[in-house]
């Protein structure tokens, strides 16, 4: 098992470099909820951190007028020593296969990577990795890992994404009340808890306010190829300490840093159909 950090601040990469095995970087113009990097910046980082596993995230919906640039970007990235592309839109798998682009892919459709049969289907279509959904229990994660040919990663630390809209919902809200949006994250409270709302050029993202701490299950998660630490909205010094906790299997200190919220790791999600519905 290796630990990789989802980067949301370019200045933090060198700060984490001695305590993690790699990074996930967002590609400029093609990523959601990431700090974005140009291909030249990615090339420089790949050369600087040649011993690290570097993945690139392309996790936005792709439109027809973006396909040419996307194809060119994939071909350029395939020339670099990166481990793979985290993809959301199926156009990326289509382009890889149509043009025989030699680059490994990570199926990363947020709430969709939930069963081993579909993982095996995409594996047979040329997808090497899967980013397992954060809504599964530890037992379900291990079952997928055991019954699929894919290599897997999952989030172990971070604020979980609940949903994303390409619309600028905060900007529109503040316009409706004759105020100007200040480009800062906002917090909303519901009966079930409080949530973070963020907006940037790609749209609006909703996240849990509580930080997931999966280090409690680190012994079981070692069966996966990667665990992911999402630094977004968490102080970099805390992230660095948590990376050490992952390495040392230090559950006690991790709880002192971010609490013991295990989210869905030990809590099944059960959906019931209302009586009389089809």
mmCIF file of C-alpha atoms in Angstrom, residues 55-236:
data_model
loop_
_atom_site.group_PDB
_atom_site.id
_atom_site.type_symbol
_atom_site.label_atom_id
_atom_site.label_comp_id
_atom_site.label_asym_id
_atom_site.label_seq_id
_atom_site.Cartn_x
_atom_site.Cartn_y
_atom_site.Cartn_z
ATOM 1 C CA UNK A 55 -1.475 10.682 -11.101
ATOM 2 C CA UNK A 56 -3.338 13.352 -13.080
ATOM 3 C CA UNK A 57 -7.027 14.067 -12.542
ATOM 4 C CA UNK A 58 -9.321 14.825 -15.496
ATOM 5 C CA UNK A 59 -12.631 14.706 -13.684
ATOM 6 C CA UNK A 60 -14.983 17.140 -15.417
ATOM 7 C CA UNK A 61 -17.695 16.506 -17.970
ATOM 8 C CA UNK A 62 -16.196 16.832 -21.436
ATOM 9 C CA UNK A 63 -17.984 18.728 -24.215
ATOM 10 C CA UNK A 64 -17.627 18.110 -27.944
ATOM 11 C CA UNK A 65 -15.623 21.280 -28.557
ATOM 12 C CA UNK A 66 -13.054 20.117 -25.946
ATOM 13 C CA UNK A 67 -12.290 16.731 -27.520
ATOM 14 C CA UNK A 68 -9.435 17.894 -29.766
ATOM 15 C CA UNK A 69 -7.622 19.610 -26.903
ATOM 16 C CA UNK A 70 -8.321 16.629 -24.643
ATOM 17 C CA UNK A 71 -6.825 14.228 -27.177
ATOM 18 C CA UNK A 72 -3.725 16.408 -27.535
ATOM 19 C CA UNK A 73 -3.390 16.652 -23.748
ATOM 20 C CA UNK A 74 -3.653 12.881 -23.297
ATOM 21 C CA UNK A 75 -0.983 12.300 -25.919
ATOM 22 C CA UNK A 76 1.352 14.796 -24.256
ATOM 23 C CA UNK A 77 0.751 13.256 -20.839
ATOM 24 C CA UNK A 78 1.439 9.784 -22.232
ATOM 25 C CA UNK A 79 4.976 10.961 -22.994
ATOM 26 C CA UNK A 80 5.588 11.745 -19.328
ATOM 27 C CA UNK A 81 6.453 9.305 -16.576
ATOM 28 C CA UNK A 82 3.090 9.463 -14.789
ATOM 29 C CA UNK A 83 1.289 6.519 -13.217
ATOM 30 C CA UNK A 84 -2.117 7.227 -14.668
ATOM 31 C CA UNK A 85 -5.111 9.456 -15.378
ATOM 32 C CA UNK A 86 -8.073 9.646 -13.012
ATOM 33 C CA UNK A 87 -11.060 10.017 -15.341
ATOM 34 C CA UNK A 88 -14.744 10.800 -14.964
ATOM 35 C CA UNK A 89 -15.974 11.253 -18.527
ATOM 36 C CA UNK A 90 -15.999 8.152 -20.745
ATOM 37 C CA UNK A 91 -14.594 10.161 -23.652
ATOM 38 C CA UNK A 92 -11.171 9.608 -22.108
ATOM 39 C CA UNK A 93 -11.474 5.829 -22.298
ATOM 40 C CA UNK A 94 -12.796 6.182 -25.852
ATOM 41 C CA UNK A 95 -9.861 8.362 -26.944
ATOM 42 C CA UNK A 96 -7.309 6.085 -25.272
ATOM 43 C CA UNK A 97 -8.600 3.045 -27.147
ATOM 44 C CA UNK A 98 -9.316 4.735 -30.482
ATOM 45 C CA UNK A 99 -5.881 6.317 -30.783
ATOM 46 C CA UNK A 100 -3.945 3.636 -28.862
ATOM 47 C CA UNK A 101 -2.709 6.166 -26.312
ATOM 48 C CA UNK A 102 -0.359 4.345 -23.968
ATOM 49 C CA UNK A 103 -1.444 5.628 -20.614
ATOM 50 C CA UNK A 104 -3.020 3.877 -17.624
ATOM 51 C CA UNK A 105 -6.481 4.983 -16.508
ATOM 52 C CA UNK A 106 -8.177 5.177 -13.106
ATOM 53 C CA UNK A 107 -11.967 4.883 -13.142
ATOM 54 C CA UNK A 108 -13.003 7.715 -10.831
ATOM 55 C CA UNK A 109 -16.703 8.461 -11.130
ATOM 56 C CA UNK A 110 -17.103 9.542 -7.486
ATOM 57 C CA UNK A 111 -20.217 7.607 -6.405
ATOM 58 C CA UNK A 112 -20.213 4.959 -9.150
ATOM 59 C CA UNK A 113 -17.258 2.705 -8.317
ATOM 60 C CA UNK A 114 -19.233 0.408 -6.033
ATOM 61 C CA UNK A 115 -19.095 -3.187 -7.323
ATOM 62 C CA UNK A 116 -16.535 -5.637 -8.666
ATOM 63 C CA UNK A 117 -18.557 -6.720 -11.715
ATOM 64 C CA UNK A 118 -18.489 -3.217 -13.202
ATOM 65 C CA UNK A 119 -14.825 -2.858 -12.234
ATOM 66 C CA UNK A 120 -14.023 -6.058 -14.128
ATOM 67 C CA UNK A 121 -16.013 -4.787 -17.117
ATOM 68 C CA UNK A 122 -13.923 -1.615 -17.322
ATOM 69 C CA UNK A 123 -10.744 -3.554 -16.654
ATOM 70 C CA UNK A 124 -11.471 -5.618 -19.762
ATOM 71 C CA UNK A 125 -11.972 -2.347 -21.654
ATOM 72 C CA UNK A 126 -8.477 -1.208 -20.730
ATOM 73 C CA UNK A 127 -8.852 0.517 -17.337
ATOM 74 C CA UNK A 128 -6.106 -0.528 -14.909
ATOM 75 C CA UNK A 129 -7.177 1.196 -11.666
ATOM 76 C CA UNK A 130 -10.333 2.111 -9.783
ATOM 77 C CA UNK A 131 -10.944 4.802 -7.165
ATOM 78 C CA UNK A 132 -13.436 3.102 -4.862
ATOM 79 C CA UNK A 133 -16.446 5.161 -3.799
ATOM 80 C CA UNK A 134 -16.436 6.703 -0.328
ATOM 81 C CA UNK A 135 -19.937 5.390 0.439
ATOM 82 C CA UNK A 136 -18.839 1.787 0.974
ATOM 83 C CA UNK A 137 -18.006 -0.122 4.135
ATOM 84 C CA UNK A 138 -14.553 -1.541 4.737
ATOM 85 C CA UNK A 139 -15.889 -5.051 4.059
ATOM 86 C CA UNK A 140 -17.392 -3.971 0.734
ATOM 87 C CA UNK A 141 -14.138 -2.268 -0.256
ATOM 88 C CA UNK A 142 -12.169 -5.413 0.488
ATOM 89 C CA UNK A 143 -14.660 -7.572 -1.410
ATOM 90 C CA UNK A 144 -14.251 -5.402 -4.512
ATOM 91 C CA UNK A 145 -10.493 -5.525 -4.135
ATOM 92 C CA UNK A 146 -10.501 -9.316 -3.777
ATOM 93 C CA UNK A 147 -12.889 -10.043 -6.658
ATOM 94 C CA UNK A 148 -11.614 -7.637 -9.294
ATOM 95 C CA UNK A 149 -8.492 -7.651 -11.447
ATOM 96 C CA UNK A 150 -8.154 -3.876 -11.051
ATOM 97 C CA UNK A 151 -5.710 -2.150 -8.744
ATOM 98 C CA UNK A 152 -7.499 0.136 -6.285
ATOM 99 C CA UNK A 153 -7.256 3.349 -4.310
ATOM 100 C CA UNK A 154 -9.680 4.926 -1.864
ATOM 101 C CA UNK A 155 -9.915 8.053 0.280
ATOM 102 C CA UNK A 156 -8.566 7.536 3.792
ATOM 103 C CA UNK A 157 -8.408 11.164 5.022
ATOM 104 C CA UNK A 158 -10.322 14.235 3.875
ATOM 105 C CA UNK A 159 -13.653 15.992 3.432
ATOM 106 C CA UNK A 160 -15.885 13.762 1.296
ATOM 107 C CA UNK A 161 -17.483 15.145 -1.863
ATOM 108 C CA UNK A 162 -21.263 14.892 -1.768
ATOM 109 C CA UNK A 163 -22.120 16.471 -5.117
ATOM 110 C CA UNK A 164 -20.952 18.898 -7.789
ATOM 111 C CA UNK A 165 -22.798 21.247 -10.109
ATOM 112 C CA UNK A 166 -21.294 23.026 -13.097
ATOM 113 C CA UNK A 167 -23.521 25.979 -12.194
ATOM 114 C CA UNK A 168 -22.150 28.827 -10.075
ATOM 115 C CA UNK A 169 -24.701 28.411 -7.320
ATOM 116 C CA UNK A 170 -23.102 30.697 -4.731
ATOM 117 C CA UNK A 171 -22.659 33.530 -7.233
ATOM 118 C CA UNK A 172 -26.297 33.170 -8.294
ATOM 119 C CA UNK A 173 -27.500 33.053 -4.697
ATOM 120 C CA UNK A 174 -25.692 36.229 -3.717
ATOM 121 C CA UNK A 175 -26.965 37.966 -6.836
ATOM 122 C CA UNK A 176 -30.503 37.047 -5.814
ATOM 123 C CA UNK A 177 -30.046 38.871 -2.490
ATOM 124 C CA UNK A 178 -28.203 41.814 -4.098
ATOM 125 C CA UNK A 179 -24.834 40.939 -2.640
ATOM 126 C CA UNK A 180 -21.474 40.032 -4.165
ATOM 127 C CA UNK A 181 -19.974 36.585 -3.615
ATOM 128 C CA UNK A 182 -16.588 36.881 -1.864
ATOM 129 C CA UNK A 183 -15.129 33.656 -3.396
ATOM 130 C CA UNK A 184 -14.794 31.981 0.005
ATOM 131 C CA UNK A 185 -16.180 28.605 1.021
ATOM 132 C CA UNK A 186 -19.490 28.679 2.902
ATOM 133 C CA UNK A 187 -21.009 26.434 5.538
ATOM 134 C CA UNK A 188 -24.606 25.275 5.688
ATOM 135 C CA UNK A 189 -26.325 23.399 8.502
ATOM 136 C CA UNK A 190 -28.986 20.712 8.195
ATOM 137 C CA UNK A 191 -30.520 18.240 10.627
ATOM 138 C CA UNK A 192 -27.953 15.661 9.556
ATOM 139 C CA UNK A 193 -24.958 17.950 10.072
ATOM 140 C CA UNK A 194 -23.046 20.836 8.527
ATOM 141 C CA UNK A 195 -21.604 20.966 5.029
ATOM 142 C CA UNK A 196 -19.072 22.959 3.041
ATOM 143 C CA UNK A 197 -19.999 24.694 -0.222
ATOM 144 C CA UNK A 198 -17.198 25.832 -2.563
ATOM 145 C CA UNK A 199 -17.309 27.550 -5.937
ATOM 146 C CA UNK A 200 -14.693 28.152 -8.618
ATOM 147 C CA UNK A 201 -14.531 28.379 -12.416
ATOM 148 C CA UNK A 202 -15.694 24.767 -12.829
ATOM 149 C CA UNK A 203 -18.819 25.131 -10.698
ATOM 150 C CA UNK A 204 -19.988 24.423 -7.153
ATOM 151 C CA UNK A 205 -18.883 21.544 -4.913
ATOM 152 C CA UNK A 206 -20.607 20.288 -1.753
ATOM 153 C CA UNK A 207 -18.505 18.495 0.871
ATOM 154 C CA UNK A 208 -18.949 17.063 4.334
ATOM 155 C CA UNK A 209 -17.695 19.358 7.080
ATOM 156 C CA UNK A 210 -16.429 16.432 9.147
ATOM 157 C CA UNK A 211 -13.072 14.988 8.120
ATOM 158 C CA UNK A 212 -13.017 11.270 7.384
ATOM 159 C CA UNK A 213 -10.395 9.365 9.371
ATOM 160 C CA UNK A 214 -9.831 5.902 7.932
ATOM 161 C CA UNK A 215 -6.501 5.286 9.660
ATOM 162 C CA UNK A 216 -8.461 3.186 12.139
ATOM 163 C CA UNK A 217 -8.767 0.630 9.312
ATOM 164 C CA UNK A 218 -5.235 0.989 7.999
ATOM 165 C CA UNK A 219 -4.324 -2.669 8.558
ATOM 166 C CA UNK A 220 -7.189 -3.799 6.315
ATOM 167 C CA UNK A 221 -6.649 -1.028 3.759
ATOM 168 C CA UNK A 222 -3.057 -2.172 3.275
ATOM 169 C CA UNK A 223 -4.511 -4.726 0.872
ATOM 170 C CA UNK A 224 -5.221 -1.881 -1.571
ATOM 171 C CA UNK A 225 -2.554 -0.389 -3.807
ATOM 172 C CA UNK A 226 -3.107 3.216 -2.706
ATOM 173 C CA UNK A 227 -4.793 5.249 0.004
ATOM 174 C CA UNK A 228 -5.537 8.895 -0.736
ATOM 175 C CA UNK A 229 -5.151 11.865 1.606
ATOM 176 C CA UNK A 230 -7.109 14.927 0.429
ATOM 177 C CA UNK A 231 -5.472 18.087 1.771
ATOM 178 C CA UNK A 232 -8.302 20.418 0.729
ATOM 179 C CA UNK A 233 -9.409 22.689 3.614
ATOM 180 C CA UNK A 234 -7.023 21.010 6.072
ATOM 181 C CA UNK A 235 -3.908 22.746 7.412
ATOM 182 C CA UNK A 236 -0.749 21.440 5.733
#
